[in-house]
Amino acid sequence: MALLLHPGPVPVEELLGSVRTELGEMPVRVWPSIGNPRDIQFALVSRVPAGLFAELPSLRLVGSLHAGVDHLLRDPGLGATTPIVRPLPASSDTLMNEYLLAQVMLHHRNGVSYREAQAQALWRRLPIVPIRQRTVGFLGFGAVAEPAGRLLSQIGFDVAAWVRRPRRDGAVPIFDGEGGLRPLLQRSQILINLLPLTPATEDLLDASRLAQLPQGAALINVGRGEHVVECDLVDALDSGHLAGATLDVFREEPLPASSPLWRHSRIVVTPHACRRVDVSAVVAQFAAELRRVEQGMVPLRPVDRQAGY
Amino acid sequence: MALLLHPGPVPVEELLGSVRTELGEMPVRVWPSIGNPRDIQFALVSRVPAGLFAELPSLRLVGSLHAGVDHLLRDPGLGATTPIVRPLPASSDTLMNEYLLAQVMLHHRNGVSYREAQAQALWRRLPIVPIRQRTVGFLGFGAVAEPAGRLLSQIGFDVAAWVRRPRRDGAVPIFDGEGGLRPLLQRSQILINLLPLTPATEDLLDASRLAQLPQGAALINVGRGEHVVECDLVDALDSGHLAGATLDVFREEPLPASSPLWRHSRIVVTPHACRRVDVSAVVAQFAAELRRVEQGMVPLRPVDRQAGY
């Protein structure tokens, strides 16, 4: 029995430290030093190379270090019955909320237009809209989005959200299903995408969806690069229909230096920097699920493979 | 008896509308159509041309449309006994709070460094500091600053302030006097200047004061351009001691296109856009003071000419 770690961008020493704290006695292998693949019953991973899971016949549980698990679900080597778990953000993990607050406030106060004006040494005052007159829409309103929505709502923004399955949470208006997408888009002066990437959400933000946003709207994408049809976004910015966009995720990461997204005057690029892995919290959650599986139970919160998250 | 209006950047129709609402019967002149200068007993003004007040021998009260009155106090034509009043922000006027929140969040989440990296198509993640570990210091903590300080404190920032005269407000730590400046600067990872411009505060932020800020600090100036020694600020940014600055006010406004501030990669320039005049609130406050002076009383809240605000 052994636990395989594939830390990806997570500092390996920090990860090992937390694993020792939570699972002291567990033999640990750090990729690529797998040892005998038959020993690996558990894996806690970032984005793994194709083919890795296919070599692990004894795998009983895969934990993701990140909230997005689309790459795991697309991995043909991962048996359809092997449970996957992903971390829920700890309530103390405010980094995503803070990133979204920063980006919402930037667009709310014309940050992209002022950046453009500064590049031209142009003194040009723009109308100021008070927060109470500004609507923010969330695509996806799960455990990561909801605290951010609450914060923005407390500050005074008019917050709404769109989700796949009907919900009655009450804190903010929630639209759902195919029919709910248009009304959410139509009211979102600032749109935040936090959807999981699934076949149903890939390329969701195309020309027709972006056209449903109000004139002068802004897009903040912290979901996946694959949610946005890049050339449609660039067209919507160039035509002036959208005032600006913040992109933190991309189809290819790191974003290649040749990408025109870097150079667009109305796009703010950040390098997948919205949050960082809260290592001790992630390992503690994973360890609890591992203990269950070790004892022959199913995980408490497995990823729903049908839904894709 | 007449009221002279010098609207400056304030839309004249909006100003006239509020004046008619509050002071319906009062004869009004709009600069430069002064009529008989002896008629002018009251004036509600933006930044007036030099020499204007010297021509108004009957002046009994001057109201400023803006919070800053340094230009009025420096006007040699304004008699030393003529009372001056300035608007207090209405509690509903949240625009300054929102501007400061936007700029604080920008610097808090490395917005200037990421803007520099984007210009070079450089994918480079920077360490993320949670809000709870970030200190924000205010220079000046009057009616404009305090609500912003409260908001930042609610969101989780560690807020402190520096003022001229000792105060015991309790909500945030307040340093005062000459001896209190250094400890406030030393703890301010993000420094917000909202001081009034007086002989005592002119050029306050020079090389020696900027050097007292912690390594990697950011400056947000919404006071007056004259508070900051520009070449010292540029040196502190170029040396890397300061990570960034937001400047909304300048020694010359509009900022001339030739100014190097426009082109500095670590300076965010906004065109004195932190707030706009809340015309109906300003006129209502001025009208109340005018009524008192009309009835032979002194204004309720005159500007303290000794203090300079």
PDB file of N, CA and C in Angstrom, chain A residues 9 95 98-99 101-102 105-106 108-109 114-115 118 121-125 128-131 155 250 253-255 257 261-262 267-269 271-276, chain B residues 9 95 98-99 101-102 105-106 108-109 114-115 118 121-125 128-131 155 250 253-255 257 261-262 267-269 271-276:
ATOM      1  N   PRO A   9       2.422  22.215  -9.390  1.00  0.00           N
ATOM      2  CA  PRO A   9       3.020  23.483  -8.950  1.00  0.00           C
ATOM      3  C   PRO A   9       3.111  23.613  -7.424  1.00  0.00           C
ATOM      4  N   LEU A  95      -8.659  33.678  -0.485  1.00  0.00           N
ATOM      5  CA  LEU A  95      -7.861  34.221  -1.592  1.00  0.00           C
ATOM      6  C   LEU A  95      -8.682  34.419  -2.863  1.00  0.00           C
ATOM      7  N   GLU A  98     -10.834  37.457  -2.568  1.00  0.00           N
ATOM      8  CA  GLU A  98     -10.052  38.689  -2.666  1.00  0.00           C
ATOM      9  C   GLU A  98      -9.672  38.972  -4.116  1.00  0.00           C
ATOM     10  N   TYR A  99      -9.309  37.911  -4.848  1.00  0.00           N
ATOM     11  CA  TYR A  99      -8.993  38.094  -6.266  1.00  0.00           C
ATOM     12  C   TYR A  99     -10.205  38.638  -7.005  1.00  0.00           C
ATOM     13  N   LEU A 101     -12.824  40.201  -5.786  1.00  0.00           N
ATOM     14  CA  LEU A 101     -13.117  41.571  -5.359  1.00  0.00           C
ATOM     15  C   LEU A 101     -12.209  42.560  -6.088  1.00  0.00           C
ATOM     16  N   ALA A 102     -10.917  42.222  -6.170  1.00  0.00           N
ATOM     17  CA  ALA A 102      -9.978  43.114  -6.857  1.00  0.00           C
ATOM     18  C   ALA A 102     -10.377  43.310  -8.314  1.00  0.00           C
ATOM     19  N   MET A 105     -13.742  45.251  -8.691  1.00  0.00           N
ATOM     20  CA  MET A 105     -13.565  46.687  -8.427  1.00  0.00           C
ATOM     21  C   MET A 105     -12.806  47.359  -9.561  1.00  0.00           C
ATOM     22  N   LEU A 106     -11.841  46.656 -10.148  1.00  0.00           N
ATOM     23  CA  LEU A 106     -11.105  47.217 -11.291  1.00  0.00           C
ATOM     24  C   LEU A 106     -12.067  47.564 -12.423  1.00  0.00           C
ATOM     25  N   HIS A 108     -15.385  47.739 -12.229  1.00  0.00           N
ATOM     26  CA  HIS A 108     -16.419  48.650 -11.724  1.00  0.00           C
ATOM     27  C   HIS A 108     -15.973  50.103 -11.858  1.00  0.00           C
ATOM     28  N   ARG A 109     -14.681  50.371 -11.598  1.00  0.00           N
ATOM     29  CA  ARG A 109     -14.198  51.747 -11.645  1.00  0.00           C
ATOM     30  C   ARG A 109     -13.368  52.017 -12.912  1.00  0.00           C
ATOM     31  N   TYR A 114      -9.121  53.330 -18.080  1.00  0.00           N
ATOM     32  CA  TYR A 114      -8.096  54.255 -17.587  1.00  0.00           C
ATOM     33  C   TYR A 114      -6.690  53.754 -17.922  1.00  0.00           C
ATOM     34  N   ARG A 115      -6.511  52.420 -17.960  1.00  0.00           N
ATOM     35  CA  ARG A 115      -5.211  51.884 -18.372  1.00  0.00           C
ATOM     36  C   ARG A 115      -4.935  52.242 -19.828  1.00  0.00           C
ATOM     37  N   GLN A 118      -4.155  55.947 -19.972  1.00  0.00           N
ATOM     38  CA  GLN A 118      -2.815  56.242 -19.472  1.00  0.00           C
ATOM     39  C   GLN A 118      -1.754  55.952 -20.533  1.00  0.00           C
ATOM     40  N   ALA A 121      -1.475  58.846 -22.552  1.00  0.00           N
ATOM     41  CA  ALA A 121      -1.338  60.117 -21.818  1.00  0.00           C
ATOM     42  C   ALA A 121      -2.573  60.986 -22.012  1.00  0.00           C
ATOM     43  N   LEU A 122      -3.739  60.355 -21.861  1.00  0.00           N
ATOM     44  CA  LEU A 122      -5.012  61.020 -22.138  1.00  0.00           C
ATOM     45  C   LEU A 122      -5.777  61.242 -20.839  1.00  0.00           C
ATOM     46  N   TRP A 123      -6.038  62.495 -20.498  1.00  0.00           N
ATOM     47  CA  TRP A 123      -6.801  62.874 -19.294  1.00  0.00           C
ATOM     48  C   TRP A 123      -8.271  62.900 -19.684  1.00  0.00           C
ATOM     49  N   ARG A 124      -8.995  61.875 -19.322  1.00  0.00           N
ATOM     50  CA  ARG A 124     -10.388  61.734 -19.773  1.00  0.00           C
ATOM     51  C   ARG A 124     -11.190  61.097 -18.657  1.00  0.00           C
ATOM     52  N   ARG A 125     -12.046  61.908 -18.007  1.00  0.00           N
ATOM     53  CA  ARG A 125     -12.865  61.379 -16.908  1.00  0.00           C
ATOM     54  C   ARG A 125     -14.036  60.591 -17.452  1.00  0.00           C
ATOM     55  N   ILE A 128     -19.017  57.824 -13.253  1.00  0.00           N
ATOM     56  CA  ILE A 128     -18.860  56.901 -12.123  1.00  0.00           C
ATOM     57  C   ILE A 128     -20.229  56.324 -11.771  1.00  0.00           C
ATOM     58  N   VAL A 129     -20.286  55.012 -11.688  1.00  0.00           N
ATOM     59  CA  VAL A 129     -21.525  54.324 -11.296  1.00  0.00           C
ATOM     60  C   VAL A 129     -21.346  53.867  -9.850  1.00  0.00           C
ATOM     61  N   PRO A 130     -22.277  54.191  -8.946  1.00  0.00           N
ATOM     62  CA  PRO A 130     -22.130  53.668  -7.581  1.00  0.00           C
ATOM     63  C   PRO A 130     -22.344  52.150  -7.548  1.00  0.00           C
ATOM     64  N   ILE A 131     -21.713  51.500  -6.597  1.00  0.00           N
ATOM     65  CA  ILE A 131     -21.804  50.044  -6.454  1.00  0.00           C
ATOM     66  C   ILE A 131     -23.264  49.582  -6.453  1.00  0.00           C
ATOM     67  N   ILE A 155     -20.901  44.232   0.151  1.00  0.00           N
ATOM     68  CA  ILE A 155     -20.343  45.534  -0.203  1.00  0.00           C
ATOM     69  C   ILE A 155     -21.360  46.389  -0.939  1.00  0.00           C
ATOM     70  N   PHE A 250      -6.450  29.821 -19.197  1.00  0.00           N
ATOM     71  CA  PHE A 250      -6.230  29.831 -20.635  1.00  0.00           C
ATOM     72  C   PHE A 250      -6.229  28.401 -21.158  1.00  0.00           C
ATOM     73  N   GLU A 253      -1.580  26.786 -20.705  1.00  0.00           N
ATOM     74  CA  GLU A 253      -0.913  27.481 -19.602  1.00  0.00           C
ATOM     75  C   GLU A 253       0.459  26.870 -19.401  1.00  0.00           C
ATOM     76  N   PRO A 254       1.496  27.691 -19.188  1.00  0.00           N
ATOM     77  CA  PRO A 254       1.508  29.145 -19.285  1.00  0.00           C
ATOM     78  C   PRO A 254       1.032  29.640 -20.648  1.00  0.00           C
ATOM     79  N   LEU A 255       0.364  30.789 -20.666  1.00  0.00           N
ATOM     80  CA  LEU A 255      -0.065  31.399 -21.919  1.00  0.00           C
ATOM     81  C   LEU A 255       1.165  31.688 -22.782  1.00  0.00           C
ATOM     82  N   ALA A 257       3.889  33.239 -25.160  1.00  0.00           N
ATOM     83  CA  ALA A 257       4.237  34.652 -25.378  1.00  0.00           C
ATOM     84  C   ALA A 257       3.669  35.168 -26.697  1.00  0.00           C
ATOM     85  N   LEU A 261      -3.666  37.630 -26.689  1.00  0.00           N
ATOM     86  CA  LEU A 261      -4.357  38.043 -25.460  1.00  0.00           C
ATOM     87  C   LEU A 261      -3.458  38.913 -24.584  1.00  0.00           C
ATOM     88  N   TRP A 262      -2.158  38.598 -24.565  1.00  0.00           N
ATOM     89  CA  TRP A 262      -1.221  39.397 -23.765  1.00  0.00           C
ATOM     90  C   TRP A 262      -1.276  40.876 -24.163  1.00  0.00           C
ATOM     91  N   ILE A 267      -7.746  43.651 -22.202  1.00  0.00           N
ATOM     92  CA  ILE A 267      -7.676  42.389 -21.462  1.00  0.00           C
ATOM     93  C   ILE A 267      -6.617  42.492 -20.376  1.00  0.00           C
ATOM     94  N   VAL A 268      -7.013  42.143 -19.156  1.00  0.00           N
ATOM     95  CA  VAL A 268      -6.075  42.021 -18.053  1.00  0.00           C
ATOM     96  C   VAL A 268      -5.734  40.538 -17.935  1.00  0.00           C
ATOM     97  N   VAL A 269      -4.455  40.209 -18.088  1.00  0.00           N
ATOM     98  CA  VAL A 269      -4.002  38.822 -17.968  1.00  0.00           C
ATOM     99  C   VAL A 269      -3.355  38.628 -16.596  1.00  0.00           C
ATOM    100  N   PRO A 271      -1.616  35.261 -14.281  1.00  0.00           N
ATOM    101  CA  PRO A 271      -1.096  33.913 -14.584  1.00  0.00           C
ATOM    102  C   PRO A 271      -1.689  32.825 -13.679  1.00  0.00           C
ATOM    103  N   HIS A 272      -2.972  32.532 -13.849  1.00  0.00           N
ATOM    104  CA  HIS A 272      -3.654  31.545 -12.998  1.00  0.00           C
ATOM    105  C   HIS A 272      -3.276  31.819 -11.540  1.00  0.00           C
ATOM    106  N   ALA A 273      -3.547  33.047 -11.104  1.00  0.00           N
ATOM    107  CA  ALA A 273      -3.072  33.534  -9.815  1.00  0.00           C
ATOM    108  C   ALA A 273      -4.209  33.852  -8.862  1.00  0.00           C
ATOM    109  N   CYS A 274      -5.427  33.370  -9.185  1.00  0.00           N
ATOM    110  CA  CYS A 274      -6.576  33.752  -8.363  1.00  0.00           C
ATOM    111  C   CYS A 274      -6.474  33.197  -6.949  1.00  0.00           C
ATOM    112  N   ARG A 275      -5.901  32.033  -6.821  1.00  0.00           N
ATOM    113  CA  ARG A 275      -5.687  31.483  -5.483  1.00  0.00           C
ATOM    114  C   ARG A 275      -4.521  30.519  -5.544  1.00  0.00           C
ATOM    115  N   ARG A 276      -4.133  30.001  -4.404  1.00  0.00           N
ATOM    116  CA  ARG A 276      -3.100  28.971  -4.405  1.00  0.00           C
ATOM    117  C   ARG A 276      -3.647  27.816  -3.583  1.00  0.00           C
TER     118      ARG A 276
ATOM    119  N   PRO B   9     -15.787  72.255 -12.892  1.00  0.00           N
ATOM    120  CA  PRO B   9     -16.147  71.052 -13.652  1.00  0.00           C
ATOM    121  C   PRO B   9     -17.577  70.558 -13.388  1.00  0.00           C
ATOM    122  N   LEU B  95     -18.613  56.963  -3.229  1.00  0.00           N
ATOM    123  CA  LEU B  95     -17.719  56.880  -4.390  1.00  0.00           C
ATOM    124  C   LEU B  95     -16.247  56.858  -3.991  1.00  0.00           C
ATOM    125  N   GLU B  98     -15.309  53.490  -2.673  1.00  0.00           N
ATOM    126  CA  GLU B  98     -15.218  52.496  -3.740  1.00  0.00           C
ATOM    127  C   GLU B  98     -13.921  52.661  -4.535  1.00  0.00           C
ATOM    128  N   TYR B  99     -13.551  53.914  -4.775  1.00  0.00           N
ATOM    129  CA  TYR B  99     -12.284  54.160  -5.482  1.00  0.00           C
ATOM    130  C   TYR B  99     -11.124  53.596  -4.673  1.00  0.00           C
ATOM    131  N   LEU B 101     -11.173  51.313  -2.307  1.00  0.00           N
ATOM    132  CA  LEU B 101     -11.234  49.851  -2.273  1.00  0.00           C
ATOM    133  C   LEU B 101     -10.645  49.268  -3.558  1.00  0.00           C
ATOM    134  N   ALA B 102     -11.005  49.848  -4.699  1.00  0.00           N
ATOM    135  CA  ALA B 102     -10.483  49.353  -5.981  1.00  0.00           C
ATOM    136  C   ALA B 102      -8.963  49.459  -6.020  1.00  0.00           C
ATOM    137  N   MET B 105      -7.243  47.079  -3.461  1.00  0.00           N
ATOM    138  CA  MET B 105      -7.278  45.686  -3.922  1.00  0.00           C
ATOM    139  C   MET B 105      -6.303  45.472  -5.079  1.00  0.00           C
ATOM    140  N   LEU B 106      -6.185  46.473  -5.959  1.00  0.00           N
ATOM    141  CA  LEU B 106      -5.232  46.371  -7.073  1.00  0.00           C
ATOM    142  C   LEU B 106      -3.818  46.135  -6.541  1.00  0.00           C
ATOM    143  N   HIS B 108      -2.959  45.309  -3.440  1.00  0.00           N
ATOM    144  CA  HIS B 108      -2.948  44.126  -2.579  1.00  0.00           C
ATOM    145  C   HIS B 108      -2.692  42.856  -3.392  1.00  0.00           C
ATOM    146  N   ARG B 109      -3.284  42.775  -4.593  1.00  0.00           N
ATOM    147  CA  ARG B 109      -3.116  41.577  -5.411  1.00  0.00           C
ATOM    148  C   ARG B 109      -2.130  41.796  -6.567  1.00  0.00           C
ATOM    149  N   TYR B 114       1.674  42.652 -12.166  1.00  0.00           N
ATOM    150  CA  TYR B 114       1.082  41.842 -13.233  1.00  0.00           C
ATOM    151  C   TYR B 114       0.869  42.674 -14.502  1.00  0.00           C
ATOM    152  N   ARG B 115       0.586  43.966 -14.347  1.00  0.00           N
ATOM    153  CA  ARG B 115       0.487  44.830 -15.528  1.00  0.00           C
ATOM    154  C   ARG B 115       1.836  44.912 -16.242  1.00  0.00           C
ATOM    155  N   GLN B 118       2.432  41.570 -17.942  1.00  0.00           N
ATOM    156  CA  GLN B 118       1.619  41.421 -19.150  1.00  0.00           C
ATOM    157  C   GLN B 118       2.247  42.167 -20.323  1.00  0.00           C
ATOM    158  N   ALA B 121       4.600  39.969 -21.814  1.00  0.00           N
ATOM    159  CA  ALA B 121       4.109  38.614 -22.085  1.00  0.00           C
ATOM    160  C   ALA B 121       4.809  37.593 -21.196  1.00  0.00           C
ATOM    161  N   LEU B 122       4.910  37.946 -19.906  1.00  0.00           N
ATOM    162  CA  LEU B 122       5.682  37.152 -18.956  1.00  0.00           C
ATOM    163  C   LEU B 122       4.742  36.461 -17.975  1.00  0.00           C
ATOM    164  N   TRP B 123       4.728  35.115 -17.988  1.00  0.00           N
ATOM    165  CA  TRP B 123       3.912  34.318 -17.067  1.00  0.00           C
ATOM    166  C   TRP B 123       4.719  34.110 -15.789  1.00  0.00           C
ATOM    167  N   ARG B 124       4.391  34.867 -14.748  1.00  0.00           N
ATOM    168  CA  ARG B 124       5.208  34.850 -13.535  1.00  0.00           C
ATOM    169  C   ARG B 124       4.289  35.030 -12.339  1.00  0.00           C
ATOM    170  N   ARG B 125       4.091  33.933 -11.597  1.00  0.00           N
ATOM    171  CA  ARG B 125       3.217  34.010 -10.418  1.00  0.00           C
ATOM    172  C   ARG B 125       3.928  34.679  -9.257  1.00  0.00           C
ATOM    173  N   ILE B 128       0.987  35.319  -2.852  1.00  0.00           N
ATOM    174  CA  ILE B 128      -0.286  35.933  -2.476  1.00  0.00           C
ATOM    175  C   ILE B 128      -0.310  36.131  -0.967  1.00  0.00           C
ATOM    176  N   VAL B 129      -0.609  37.348  -0.559  1.00  0.00           N
ATOM    177  CA  VAL B 129      -0.737  37.662   0.874  1.00  0.00           C
ATOM    178  C   VAL B 129      -2.227  37.768   1.178  1.00  0.00           C
ATOM    179  N   PRO B 130      -2.731  37.057   2.196  1.00  0.00           N
ATOM    180  CA  PRO B 130      -4.151  37.231   2.530  1.00  0.00           C
ATOM    181  C   PRO B 130      -4.400  38.625   3.124  1.00  0.00           C
ATOM    182  N   ILE B 131      -5.620  39.115   2.954  1.00  0.00           N
ATOM    183  CA  ILE B 131      -5.992  40.442   3.446  1.00  0.00           C
ATOM    184  C   ILE B 131      -5.647  40.596   4.927  1.00  0.00           C
ATOM    185  N   ILE B 155     -13.530  44.468   5.716  1.00  0.00           N
ATOM    186  CA  ILE B 155     -13.125  43.426   4.770  1.00  0.00           C
ATOM    187  C   ILE B 155     -11.968  42.607   5.320  1.00  0.00           C
ATOM    188  N   PHE B 250      -2.533  65.742  -9.018  1.00  0.00           N
ATOM    189  CA  PHE B 250      -1.246  66.142  -9.582  1.00  0.00           C
ATOM    190  C   PHE B 250      -1.022  67.623  -9.347  1.00  0.00           C
ATOM    191  N   GLU B 253      -3.157  69.935 -13.167  1.00  0.00           N
ATOM    192  CA  GLU B 253      -4.262  69.117 -13.697  1.00  0.00           C
ATOM    193  C   GLU B 253      -4.978  69.899 -14.781  1.00  0.00           C
ATOM    194  N   PRO B 254      -5.325  69.274 -15.912  1.00  0.00           N
ATOM    195  CA  PRO B 254      -4.961  67.906 -16.294  1.00  0.00           C
ATOM    196  C   PRO B 254      -3.450  67.693 -16.320  1.00  0.00           C
ATOM    197  N   LEU B 255      -3.031  66.475 -15.976  1.00  0.00           N
ATOM    198  CA  LEU B 255      -1.620  66.127 -16.048  1.00  0.00           C
ATOM    199  C   LEU B 255      -1.129  66.305 -17.488  1.00  0.00           C
ATOM    200  N   ALA B 257       0.584  65.950 -21.024  1.00  0.00           N
ATOM    201  CA  ALA B 257       0.952  64.732 -21.760  1.00  0.00           C
ATOM    202  C   ALA B 257       2.445  64.469 -21.683  1.00  0.00           C
ATOM    203  N   LEU B 261       5.117  60.733 -15.455  1.00  0.00           N
ATOM    204  CA  LEU B 261       4.251  59.905 -14.605  1.00  0.00           C
ATOM    205  C   LEU B 261       3.331  59.034 -15.449  1.00  0.00           C
ATOM    206  N   TRP B 262       2.853  59.570 -16.573  1.00  0.00           N
ATOM    207  CA  TRP B 262       1.980  58.785 -17.457  1.00  0.00           C
ATOM    208  C   TRP B 262       2.642  57.482 -17.887  1.00  0.00           C
ATOM    209  N   ILE B 267       3.283  53.120 -12.046  1.00  0.00           N
ATOM    210  CA  ILE B 267       2.335  54.145 -11.599  1.00  0.00           C
ATOM    211  C   ILE B 267       1.017  53.970 -12.346  1.00  0.00           C
ATOM    212  N   VAL B 268      -0.062  53.933 -11.581  1.00  0.00           N
ATOM    213  CA  VAL B 268      -1.409  53.945 -12.150  1.00  0.00           C
ATOM    214  C   VAL B 268      -1.906  55.390 -12.075  1.00  0.00           C
ATOM    215  N   VAL B 269      -2.209  55.970 -13.217  1.00  0.00           N
ATOM    216  CA  VAL B 269      -2.717  57.342 -13.264  1.00  0.00           C
ATOM    217  C   VAL B 269      -4.219  57.309 -13.484  1.00  0.00           C
ATOM    218  N   PRO B 271      -7.550  60.248 -13.674  1.00  0.00           N
ATOM    219  CA  PRO B 271      -7.681  61.698 -13.902  1.00  0.00           C
ATOM    220  C   PRO B 271      -8.547  62.396 -12.845  1.00  0.00           C
ATOM    221  N   HIS B 272      -8.058  62.467 -11.611  1.00  0.00           N
ATOM    222  CA  HIS B 272      -8.822  63.066 -10.500  1.00  0.00           C
ATOM    223  C   HIS B 272     -10.252  62.513 -10.554  1.00  0.00           C
ATOM    224  N   ALA B 273     -10.341  61.188 -10.510  1.00  0.00           N
ATOM    225  CA  ALA B 273     -11.599  60.488 -10.758  1.00  0.00           C
ATOM    226  C   ALA B 273     -12.092  59.742  -9.528  1.00  0.00           C
ATOM    227  N   CYS B 274     -11.526  60.047  -8.355  1.00  0.00           N
ATOM    228  CA  CYS B 274     -11.867  59.261  -7.163  1.00  0.00           C
ATOM    229  C   CYS B 274     -13.330  59.448  -6.775  1.00  0.00           C
ATOM    230  N   ARG B 275     -13.857  60.647  -6.996  1.00  0.00           N
ATOM    231  CA  ARG B 275     -15.268  60.877  -6.711  1.00  0.00           C
ATOM    232  C   ARG B 275     -15.742  62.022  -7.585  1.00  0.00           C
ATOM    233  N   ARG B 276     -17.023  62.307  -7.499  1.00  0.00           N
ATOM    234  CA  ARG B 276     -17.517  63.483  -8.200  1.00  0.00           C
ATOM    235  C   ARG B 276     -18.349  64.270  -7.197  1.00  0.00           C
TER     236      ARG B 276
END
